[in-house]
Coordinates of C-alpha atoms and ligand atoms in Angstrom, one line a residue:
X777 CA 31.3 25.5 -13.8
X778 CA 34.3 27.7 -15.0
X779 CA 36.4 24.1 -15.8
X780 CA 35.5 21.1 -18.0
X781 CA 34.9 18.6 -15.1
X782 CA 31.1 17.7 -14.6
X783 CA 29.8 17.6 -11.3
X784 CA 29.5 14.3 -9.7
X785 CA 26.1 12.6 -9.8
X786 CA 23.8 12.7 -6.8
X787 CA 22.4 9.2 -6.2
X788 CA 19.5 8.4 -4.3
X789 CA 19.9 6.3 -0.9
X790 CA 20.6 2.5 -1.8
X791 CA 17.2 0.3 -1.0
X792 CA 14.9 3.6 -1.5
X793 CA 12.8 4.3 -4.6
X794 CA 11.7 6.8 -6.4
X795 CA 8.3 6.3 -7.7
X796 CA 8.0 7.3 -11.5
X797 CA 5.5 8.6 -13.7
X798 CA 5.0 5.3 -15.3
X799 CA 4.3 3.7 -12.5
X800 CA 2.1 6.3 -10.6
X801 CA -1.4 5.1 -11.9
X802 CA -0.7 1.5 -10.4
X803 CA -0.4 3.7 -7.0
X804 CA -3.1 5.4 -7.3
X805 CA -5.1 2.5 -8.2
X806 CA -3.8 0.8 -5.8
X807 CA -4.8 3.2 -2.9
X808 CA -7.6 4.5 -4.5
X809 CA -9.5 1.2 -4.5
X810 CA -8.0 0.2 -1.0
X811 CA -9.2 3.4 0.4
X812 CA -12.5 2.7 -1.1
X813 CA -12.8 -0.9 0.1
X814 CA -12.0 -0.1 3.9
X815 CA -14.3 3.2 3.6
X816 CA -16.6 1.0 2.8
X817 CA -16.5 -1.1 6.2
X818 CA -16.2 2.2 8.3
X819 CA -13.0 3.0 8.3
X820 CA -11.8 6.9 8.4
X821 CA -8.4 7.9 7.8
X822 CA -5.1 9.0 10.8
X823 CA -1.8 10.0 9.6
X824 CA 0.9 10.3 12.4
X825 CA 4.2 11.6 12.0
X826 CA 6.9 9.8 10.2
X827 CA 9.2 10.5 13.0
X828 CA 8.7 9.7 16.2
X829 CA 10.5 8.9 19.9
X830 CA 13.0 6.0 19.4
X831 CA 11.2 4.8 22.9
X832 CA 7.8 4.5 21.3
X833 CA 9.1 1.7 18.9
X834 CA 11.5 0.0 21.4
X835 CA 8.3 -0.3 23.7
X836 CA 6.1 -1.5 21.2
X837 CA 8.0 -3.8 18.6
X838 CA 10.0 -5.2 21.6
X839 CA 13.4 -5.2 22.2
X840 CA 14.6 -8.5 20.5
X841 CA 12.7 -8.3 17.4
X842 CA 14.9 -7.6 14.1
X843 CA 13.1 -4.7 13.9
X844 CA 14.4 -2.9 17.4
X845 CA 17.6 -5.1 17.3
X846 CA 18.8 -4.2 13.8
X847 CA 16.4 -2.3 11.5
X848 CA 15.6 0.9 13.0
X849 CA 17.0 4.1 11.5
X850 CA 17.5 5.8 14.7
X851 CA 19.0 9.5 15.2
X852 CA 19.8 12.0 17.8
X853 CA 18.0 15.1 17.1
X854 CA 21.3 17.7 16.6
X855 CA 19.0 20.3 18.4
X856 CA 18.5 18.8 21.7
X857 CA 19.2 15.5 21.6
X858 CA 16.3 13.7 21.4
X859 CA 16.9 10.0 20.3
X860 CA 14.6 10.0 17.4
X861 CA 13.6 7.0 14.5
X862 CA 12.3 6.9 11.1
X863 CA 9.0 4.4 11.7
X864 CA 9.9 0.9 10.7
X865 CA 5.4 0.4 11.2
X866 CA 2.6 2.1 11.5
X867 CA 1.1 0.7 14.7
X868 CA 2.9 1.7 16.9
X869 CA 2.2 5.7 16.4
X870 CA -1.8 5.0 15.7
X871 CA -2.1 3.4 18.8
X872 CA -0.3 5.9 20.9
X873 CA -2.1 9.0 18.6
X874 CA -5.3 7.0 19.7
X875 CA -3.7 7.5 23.4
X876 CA -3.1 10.7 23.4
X877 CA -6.2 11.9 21.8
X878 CA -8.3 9.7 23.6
X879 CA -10.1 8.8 20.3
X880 CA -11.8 5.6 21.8
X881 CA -14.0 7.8 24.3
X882 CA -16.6 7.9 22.4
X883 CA -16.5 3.9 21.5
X884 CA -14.5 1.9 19.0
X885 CA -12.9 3.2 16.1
X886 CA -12.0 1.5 13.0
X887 CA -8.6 3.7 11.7
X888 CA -6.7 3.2 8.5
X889 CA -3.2 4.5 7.0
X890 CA -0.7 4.5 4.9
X891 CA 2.6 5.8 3.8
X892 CA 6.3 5.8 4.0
X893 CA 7.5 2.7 6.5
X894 CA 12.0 2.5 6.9
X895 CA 13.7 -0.4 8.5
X896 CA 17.8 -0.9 7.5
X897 CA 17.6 -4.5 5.9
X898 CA 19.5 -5.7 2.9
X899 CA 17.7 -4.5 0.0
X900 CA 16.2 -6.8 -2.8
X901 CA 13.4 -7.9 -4.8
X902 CA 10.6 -6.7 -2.6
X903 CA 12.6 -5.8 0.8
X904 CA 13.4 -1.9 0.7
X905 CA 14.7 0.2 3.2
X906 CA 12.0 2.9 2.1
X907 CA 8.7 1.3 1.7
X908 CA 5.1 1.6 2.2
X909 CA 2.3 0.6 4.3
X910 CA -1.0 0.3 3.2
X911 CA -2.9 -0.5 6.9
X912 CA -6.0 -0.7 9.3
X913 CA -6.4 -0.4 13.0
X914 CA -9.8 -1.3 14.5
X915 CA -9.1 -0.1 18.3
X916 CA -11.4 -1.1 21.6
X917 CA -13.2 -4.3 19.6
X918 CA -12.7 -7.4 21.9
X919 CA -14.8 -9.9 19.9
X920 CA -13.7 -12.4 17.0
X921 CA -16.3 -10.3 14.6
X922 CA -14.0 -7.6 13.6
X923 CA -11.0 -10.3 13.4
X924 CA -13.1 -11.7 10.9
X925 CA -14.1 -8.4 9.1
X926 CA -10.9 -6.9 8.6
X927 CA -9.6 -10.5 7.0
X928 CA -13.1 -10.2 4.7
X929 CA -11.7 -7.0 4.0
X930 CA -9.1 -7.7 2.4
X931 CA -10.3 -10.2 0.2
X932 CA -12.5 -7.8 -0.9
X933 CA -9.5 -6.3 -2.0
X934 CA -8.4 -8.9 -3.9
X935 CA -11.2 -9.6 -5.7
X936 CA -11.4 -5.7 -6.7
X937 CA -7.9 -5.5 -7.8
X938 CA -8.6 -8.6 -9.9
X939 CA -5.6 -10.5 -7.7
X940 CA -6.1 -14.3 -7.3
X941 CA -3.2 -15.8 -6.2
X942 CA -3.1 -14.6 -2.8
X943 CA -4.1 -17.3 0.3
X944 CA -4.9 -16.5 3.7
X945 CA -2.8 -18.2 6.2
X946 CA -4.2 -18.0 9.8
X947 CA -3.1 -18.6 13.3
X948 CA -3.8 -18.0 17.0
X949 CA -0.7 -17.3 19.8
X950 CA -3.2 -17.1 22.5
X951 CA -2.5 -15.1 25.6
X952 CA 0.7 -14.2 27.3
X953 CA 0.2 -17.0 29.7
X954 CA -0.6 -19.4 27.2
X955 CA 2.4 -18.7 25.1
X956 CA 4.5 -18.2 28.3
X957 CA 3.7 -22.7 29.1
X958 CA 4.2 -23.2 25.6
X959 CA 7.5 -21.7 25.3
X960 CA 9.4 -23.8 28.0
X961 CA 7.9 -26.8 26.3
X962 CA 9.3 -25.1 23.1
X963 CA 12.8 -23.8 24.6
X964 CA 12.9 -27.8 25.8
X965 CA 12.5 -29.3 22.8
X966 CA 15.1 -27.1 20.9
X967 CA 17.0 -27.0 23.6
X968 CA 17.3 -31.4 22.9
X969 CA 18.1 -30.6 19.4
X970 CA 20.5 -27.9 19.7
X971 CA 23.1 -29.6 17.1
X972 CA 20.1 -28.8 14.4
X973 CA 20.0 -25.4 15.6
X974 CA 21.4 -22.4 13.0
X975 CA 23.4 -19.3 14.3
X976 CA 20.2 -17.3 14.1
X977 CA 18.1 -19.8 16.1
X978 CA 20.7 -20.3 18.9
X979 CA 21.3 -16.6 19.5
X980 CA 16.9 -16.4 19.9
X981 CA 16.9 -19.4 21.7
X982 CA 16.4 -17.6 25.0
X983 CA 15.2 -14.2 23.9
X984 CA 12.4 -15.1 21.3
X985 CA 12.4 -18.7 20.6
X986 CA 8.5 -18.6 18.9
X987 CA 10.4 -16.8 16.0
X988 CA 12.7 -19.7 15.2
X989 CA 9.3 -21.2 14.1
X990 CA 9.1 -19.0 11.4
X991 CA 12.5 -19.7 9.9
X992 CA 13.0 -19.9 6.4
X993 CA 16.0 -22.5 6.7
X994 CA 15.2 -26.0 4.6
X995 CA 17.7 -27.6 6.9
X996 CA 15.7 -26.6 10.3
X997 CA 12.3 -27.3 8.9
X998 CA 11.6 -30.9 9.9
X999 CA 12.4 -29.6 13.4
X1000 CA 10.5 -26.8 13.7
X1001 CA 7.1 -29.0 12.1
X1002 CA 7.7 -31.4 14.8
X1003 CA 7.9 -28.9 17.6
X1004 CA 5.2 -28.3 19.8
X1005 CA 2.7 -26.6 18.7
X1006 CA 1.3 -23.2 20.3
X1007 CA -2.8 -23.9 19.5
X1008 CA -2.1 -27.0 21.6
X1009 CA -2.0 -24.7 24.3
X1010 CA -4.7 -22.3 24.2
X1011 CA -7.3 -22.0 26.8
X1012 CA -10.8 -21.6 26.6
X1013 CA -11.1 -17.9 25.8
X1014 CA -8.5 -18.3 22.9
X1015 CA -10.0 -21.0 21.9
X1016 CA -13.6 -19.7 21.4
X1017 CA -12.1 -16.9 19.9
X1018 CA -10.2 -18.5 17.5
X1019 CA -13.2 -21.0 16.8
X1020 CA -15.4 -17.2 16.4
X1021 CA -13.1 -16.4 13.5
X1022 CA -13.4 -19.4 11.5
X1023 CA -16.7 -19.7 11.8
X1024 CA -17.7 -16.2 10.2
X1025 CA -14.9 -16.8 7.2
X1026 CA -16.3 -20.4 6.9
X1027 CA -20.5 -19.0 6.4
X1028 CA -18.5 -16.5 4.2
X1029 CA -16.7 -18.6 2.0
X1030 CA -13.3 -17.3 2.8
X1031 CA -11.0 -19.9 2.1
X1032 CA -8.0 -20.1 4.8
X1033 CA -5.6 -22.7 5.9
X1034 CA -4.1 -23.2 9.4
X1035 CA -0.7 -22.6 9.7
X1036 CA 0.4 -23.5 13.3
X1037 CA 3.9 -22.1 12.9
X1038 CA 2.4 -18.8 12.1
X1039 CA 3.8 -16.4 14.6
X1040 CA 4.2 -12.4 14.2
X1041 CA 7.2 -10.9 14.2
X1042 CA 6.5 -8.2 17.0
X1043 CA 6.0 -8.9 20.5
X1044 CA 2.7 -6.9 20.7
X1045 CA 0.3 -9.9 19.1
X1046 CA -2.3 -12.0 20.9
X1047 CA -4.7 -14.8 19.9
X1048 CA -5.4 -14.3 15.8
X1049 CA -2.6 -13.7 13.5
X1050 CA -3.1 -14.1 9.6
X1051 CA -0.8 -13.4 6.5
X1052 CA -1.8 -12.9 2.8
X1053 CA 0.7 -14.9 0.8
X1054 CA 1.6 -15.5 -2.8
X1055 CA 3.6 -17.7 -4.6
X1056 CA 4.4 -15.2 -7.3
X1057 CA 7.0 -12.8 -5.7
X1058 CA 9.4 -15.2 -4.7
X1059 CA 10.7 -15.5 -1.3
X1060 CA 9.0 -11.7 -0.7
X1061 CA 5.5 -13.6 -1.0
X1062 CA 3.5 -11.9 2.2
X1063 CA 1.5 -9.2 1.1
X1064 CA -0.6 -8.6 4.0
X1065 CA 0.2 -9.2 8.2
X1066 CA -2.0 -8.3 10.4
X1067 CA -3.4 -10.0 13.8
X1068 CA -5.0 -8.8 17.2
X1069 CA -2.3 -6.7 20.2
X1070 CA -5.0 -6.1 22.8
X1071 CA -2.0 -5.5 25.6
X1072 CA -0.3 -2.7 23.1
X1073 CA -2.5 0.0 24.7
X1074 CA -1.7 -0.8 28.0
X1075 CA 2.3 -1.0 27.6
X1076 CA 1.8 2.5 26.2
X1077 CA 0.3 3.3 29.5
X1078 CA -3.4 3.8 27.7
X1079 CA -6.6 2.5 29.2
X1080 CA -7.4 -1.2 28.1
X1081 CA -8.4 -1.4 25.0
X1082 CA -8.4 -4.5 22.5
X1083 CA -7.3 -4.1 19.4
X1084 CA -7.0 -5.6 15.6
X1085 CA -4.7 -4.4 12.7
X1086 CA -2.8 -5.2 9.4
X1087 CA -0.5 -4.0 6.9
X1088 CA 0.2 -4.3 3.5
X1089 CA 3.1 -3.9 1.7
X1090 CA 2.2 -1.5 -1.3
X1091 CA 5.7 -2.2 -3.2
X1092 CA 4.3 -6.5 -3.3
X1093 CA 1.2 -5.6 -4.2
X1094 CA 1.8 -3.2 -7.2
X1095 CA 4.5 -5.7 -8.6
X1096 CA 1.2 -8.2 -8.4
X1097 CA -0.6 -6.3 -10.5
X1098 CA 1.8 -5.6 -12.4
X1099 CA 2.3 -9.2 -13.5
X1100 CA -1.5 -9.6 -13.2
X1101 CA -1.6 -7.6 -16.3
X1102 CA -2.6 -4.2 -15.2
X1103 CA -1.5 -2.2 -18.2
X1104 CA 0.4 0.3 -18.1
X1105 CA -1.4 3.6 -18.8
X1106 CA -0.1 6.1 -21.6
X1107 CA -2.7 8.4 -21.6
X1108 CA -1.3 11.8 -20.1
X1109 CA -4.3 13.6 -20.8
X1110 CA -7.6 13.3 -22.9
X1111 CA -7.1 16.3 -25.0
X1112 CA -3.9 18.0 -26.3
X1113 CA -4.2 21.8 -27.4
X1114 CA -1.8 22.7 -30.4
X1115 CA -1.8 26.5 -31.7
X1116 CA 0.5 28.8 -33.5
X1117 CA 0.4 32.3 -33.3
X1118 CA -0.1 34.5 -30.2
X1119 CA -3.6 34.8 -30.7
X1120 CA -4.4 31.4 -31.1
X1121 CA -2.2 30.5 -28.2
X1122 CA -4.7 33.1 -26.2
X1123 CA -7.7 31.3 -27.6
X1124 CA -6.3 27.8 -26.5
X1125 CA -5.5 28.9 -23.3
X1126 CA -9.1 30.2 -22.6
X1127 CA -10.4 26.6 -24.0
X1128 CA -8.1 24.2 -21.9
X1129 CA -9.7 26.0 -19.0
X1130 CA -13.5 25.4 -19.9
X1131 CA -12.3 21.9 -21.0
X1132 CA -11.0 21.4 -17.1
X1133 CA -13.8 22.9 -15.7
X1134 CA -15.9 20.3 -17.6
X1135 CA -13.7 17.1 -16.0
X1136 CA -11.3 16.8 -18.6
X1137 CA -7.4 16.5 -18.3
X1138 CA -5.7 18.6 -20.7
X1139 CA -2.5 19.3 -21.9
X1140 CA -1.5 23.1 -23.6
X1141 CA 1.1 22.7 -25.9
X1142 CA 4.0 24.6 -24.6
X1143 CA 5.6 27.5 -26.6
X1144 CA 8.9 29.0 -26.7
X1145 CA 8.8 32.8 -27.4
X1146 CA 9.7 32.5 -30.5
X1147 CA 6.9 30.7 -31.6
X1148 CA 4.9 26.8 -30.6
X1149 CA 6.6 24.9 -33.2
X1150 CA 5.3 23.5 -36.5
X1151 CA 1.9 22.1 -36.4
X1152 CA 3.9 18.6 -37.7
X1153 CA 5.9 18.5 -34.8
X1154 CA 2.9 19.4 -32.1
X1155 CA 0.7 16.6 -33.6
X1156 CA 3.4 14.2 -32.8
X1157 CA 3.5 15.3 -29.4
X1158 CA -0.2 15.2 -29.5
X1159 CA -0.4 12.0 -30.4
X1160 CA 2.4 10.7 -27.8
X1161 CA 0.2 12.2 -25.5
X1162 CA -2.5 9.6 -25.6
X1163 CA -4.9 12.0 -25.8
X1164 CA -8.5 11.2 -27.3
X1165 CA -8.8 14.7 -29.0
X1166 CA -6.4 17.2 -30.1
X1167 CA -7.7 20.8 -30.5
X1168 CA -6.0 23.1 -33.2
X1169 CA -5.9 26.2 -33.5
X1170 CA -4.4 28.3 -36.0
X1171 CA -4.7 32.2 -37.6
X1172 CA -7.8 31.0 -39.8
X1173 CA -9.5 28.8 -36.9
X1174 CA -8.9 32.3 -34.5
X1175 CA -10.6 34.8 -37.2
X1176 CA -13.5 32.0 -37.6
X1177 CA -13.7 31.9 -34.5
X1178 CA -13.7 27.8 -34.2
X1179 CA -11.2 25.1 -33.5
X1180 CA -10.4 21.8 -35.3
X1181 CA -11.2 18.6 -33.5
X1182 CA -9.4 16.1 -34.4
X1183 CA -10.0 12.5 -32.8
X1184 CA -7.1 10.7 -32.4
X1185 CA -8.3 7.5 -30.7
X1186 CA -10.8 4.7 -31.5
X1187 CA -11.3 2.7 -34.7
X1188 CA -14.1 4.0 -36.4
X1189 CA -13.4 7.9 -35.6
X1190 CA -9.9 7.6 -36.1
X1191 CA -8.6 10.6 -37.3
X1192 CA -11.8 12.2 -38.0
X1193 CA -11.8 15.8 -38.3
X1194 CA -14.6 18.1 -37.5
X1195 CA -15.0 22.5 -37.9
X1196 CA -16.2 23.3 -34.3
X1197 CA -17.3 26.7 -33.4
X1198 CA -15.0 28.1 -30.4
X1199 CA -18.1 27.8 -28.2
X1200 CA -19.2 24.6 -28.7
X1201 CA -15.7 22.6 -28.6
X1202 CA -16.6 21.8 -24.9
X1203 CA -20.0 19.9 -25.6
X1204 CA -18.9 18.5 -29.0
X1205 CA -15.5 17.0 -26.9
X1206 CA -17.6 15.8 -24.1
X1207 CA -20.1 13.8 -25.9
X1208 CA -18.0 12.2 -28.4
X1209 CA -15.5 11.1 -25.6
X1210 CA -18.5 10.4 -23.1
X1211 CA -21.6 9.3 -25.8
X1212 CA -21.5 6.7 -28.4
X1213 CA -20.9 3.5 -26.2
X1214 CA -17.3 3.2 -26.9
X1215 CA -15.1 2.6 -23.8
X1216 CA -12.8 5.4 -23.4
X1217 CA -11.0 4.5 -20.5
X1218 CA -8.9 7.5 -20.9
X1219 CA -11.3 9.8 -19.4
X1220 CA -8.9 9.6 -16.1
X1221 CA -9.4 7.3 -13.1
X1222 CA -9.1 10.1 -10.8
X1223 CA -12.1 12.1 -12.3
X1224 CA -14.7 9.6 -10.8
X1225 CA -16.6 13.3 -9.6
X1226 CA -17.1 14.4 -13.5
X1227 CA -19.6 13.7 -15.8
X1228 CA -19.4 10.3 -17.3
Ligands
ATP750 P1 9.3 -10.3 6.7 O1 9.1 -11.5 7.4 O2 9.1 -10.4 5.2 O3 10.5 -9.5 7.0 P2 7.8 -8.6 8.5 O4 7.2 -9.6 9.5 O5 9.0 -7.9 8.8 O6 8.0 -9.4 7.1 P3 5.6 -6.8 8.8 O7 6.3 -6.0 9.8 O8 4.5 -7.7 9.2 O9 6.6 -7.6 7.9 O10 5.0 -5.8 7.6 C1 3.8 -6.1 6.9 C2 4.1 -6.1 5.4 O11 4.8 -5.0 5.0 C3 4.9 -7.3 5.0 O12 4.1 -8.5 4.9 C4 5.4 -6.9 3.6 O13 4.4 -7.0 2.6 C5 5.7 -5.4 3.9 N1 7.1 -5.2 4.2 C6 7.7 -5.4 5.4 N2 9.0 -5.1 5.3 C7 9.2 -4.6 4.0 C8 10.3 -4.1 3.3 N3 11.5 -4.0 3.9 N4 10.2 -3.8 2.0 C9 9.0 -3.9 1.4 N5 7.9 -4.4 2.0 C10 8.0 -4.7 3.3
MG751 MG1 11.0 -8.0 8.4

């Protein structure tokens, strides 16, 4: 810029994050083991585009959910006018990929997914307008089993991210006829109380009056316990399969309570619905919705075919672990290479290679042309790094042709220096970091393939 004035700041979009390096491993933990835990039931990965017809959603969420009503970010494609939207859920686009590439032809599939999720709310603690979706789809199962499996699942889950203050609430809405008796009943009975009614409640009164259940108002709550109640109306097939369920988590010993005000918050839900809830995150405290849509397929014009899903929202559950204690990792790497002088910066080069082709993460000290910087200043970075081992190399290591190793981590080793020949640094590096019992928990998460 010719003038003094500084550009103006670019922000990013209000209620959408950035996800930073110090937060990354959490995320990666986080998916890693949830990928692992649903893997391990049978599940294989879709992703679907982030952008699909606005219809698609409008079909599937319903038209007088908040989602469709007020959350969408919808678009006209400035090329030819498409009316476009940013996902607000996953479902919707599984189930119509499963559709339109008649995955269930072969049988059921058991589908998982994750990734970016946008609805327009007011942003706070745990509500973004950018947020993502860890989720599972098990399309063209009809029977209470896999209801039961998925919600197994994600206890599993739980238990291996070492979160315990998460509780399974679980519900059945029965069928479309069931709920359809029910909700004159319901309509009725609010109807007779309409002076305790809120805004909110009046205006879905007539358009989805099972949601008022679900309010969070104090004022409306001794109304909505006393209203009647949807499980009183389930037939025998809802019945049995809501009996089905209970009875696998009960021989399992999956603890649940019954929350007959449970209801979903899209129109595509039949018979079992469950959240995950804690008590830690304030009013944000669902981690994890799920429940069975077997008419979905069929409003997408697809062949019958029953269905059972959740999602979890990845932003609740990191800021769980977070508080659970999951430590914050400062390890960038497990060894740092410092050098000065070209040909030492050659020979380093050539050794942070073998050291990644054995497993290990490694950092090269960076140089300037004029040089890498004193080897005071490069230790410091070294050690900032969190690295295990920092390899040195200077003009006498190159013309002996060795390195110095220098462990900078553990108690007894601390600081210990050894004389390594250049062609053993890899082995001497891998079996102190790997050998003598310790833990090095710096050898990374993500290198589960290497050598241990
Ligand atoms: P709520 O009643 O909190 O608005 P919802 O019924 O809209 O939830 P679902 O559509 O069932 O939520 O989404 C499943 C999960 O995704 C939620 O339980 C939550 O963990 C997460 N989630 C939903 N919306 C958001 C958001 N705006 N920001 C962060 N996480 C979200
Ligand atoms: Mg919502």
């Amino acid at each position: 810029m010719s003038d003094n004035k500084k550009a103006e700041k670019i922000t990013a979009i209000k209620g959408m994050n950035d996800l930073l390096p110090q937060d990354a491993h959490l995320w990666e933990l986080f998916e890693n083991t949830a990928q692992s835990v649903v893997q391990s039931y049978g599940f294989q990965q879709i992703r679907t585009p982030i952008v699909e017809n606005t219809s698609l959603f409008a079909r599937a969420i319903g038209a007088v959910t908040d989602i469709v009503e007020k959350e969408m970010y919808s678009f006209t494609d400035s090329m030819n006018g498409d009316a476009l939207t940013l996902r607000p859920e996953g479902t919707a686009g599984v189930v119509r990929s499963v559709i339109e590439n008649n995955l269930v032809y072969e049988g059921p599939k058991r589908l998982w997914y994750k990734g970016q999720m946008f609805r327009h709310e007011k942003p706070q603690r745990g509500r973004y307008r950018q947020f993502h979706q860890f989720g599972c789809e098990a399309v063209g199962f009809t029977g209470p089993d896999v209801d039961a499996e998925m919600i197994m699942m994600c206890r599993r889950l739980w238990d291996d991210l070492g979160l315990e203050n998460i509780r399974l609430e679980l519900n059945s809405i029965g069928d479309a006829d069931e709920r359809a008796k029910h909700r004159v009943d319901l309509i009725a009975y609010l109807e007779s109380h309409s002076e305790l009614l809120d805004a909110e409640a009046q205006r879905r009164l007539h358009t989805n009056p099972l949601r008022i259940l679900d309010t969070k108002n104090p004022a409306m709550q001794e109304l909505v316990n006393n209203a009647p109640k949807l499980l009183d109306y389930l037939g025998e097939g809802s019945l049995a399969h809501f009996n089905g369920v209970q009875k696998i988590l009960n021989h399992n010993n999956i603890p649940f309570t019954i929350n007959t005000r449970l209801v979903r918050g899209l129109d595509y839900y039949n018979r079992t619905v469950f959240e995950w809830v804690t008590d830690e995150l304030g009013t944000q405290g669902t981690v994890c919705a799920g429940g069975r849509y077997d008419p979905l397929f069929e409003t997408f014009g697809g062949k019958p075919t029953p269905a059972v899903g959740f999602a979890m929202g990845i932003e609740r559950l990191v800021e769980l672990m977070k508080s659970a204690g999951e430590p914050a990792d400062p390890n960038q790497c497990d060894v740092y290479m410092v050098h000065q002088g070209e040909e030492a910066q050659m020979q380093a080069f050539v050794l942070a290679e073998r050291l990644r082709d054995a497993g290990l993460d490694v950092v090269l000290h960076c140089a300037a042309l004029s040089g890498a910087g004193s080897f005071k200043s490069q230790m410091k970075k070294a050690d900032g790094s969190g690295a295990s081992f920092a390899v040195i190399i200077g003009e006498s290591e190159v013309a002996s042709a060795t390195a110095n190793v220098k462990a900078m981590r553990g108690e007894e080793g601390e600081h210990q220096q050894a004389t390594v020949a250049f062609d053993s640094v890899v082995d001497y590096i891998v079996d102190h970091i790997t050998g003598d019992g310790e833990e090095h928990h710096h050898f990374h998460v993500h290198d589960e393939n290497c050598k241990h």
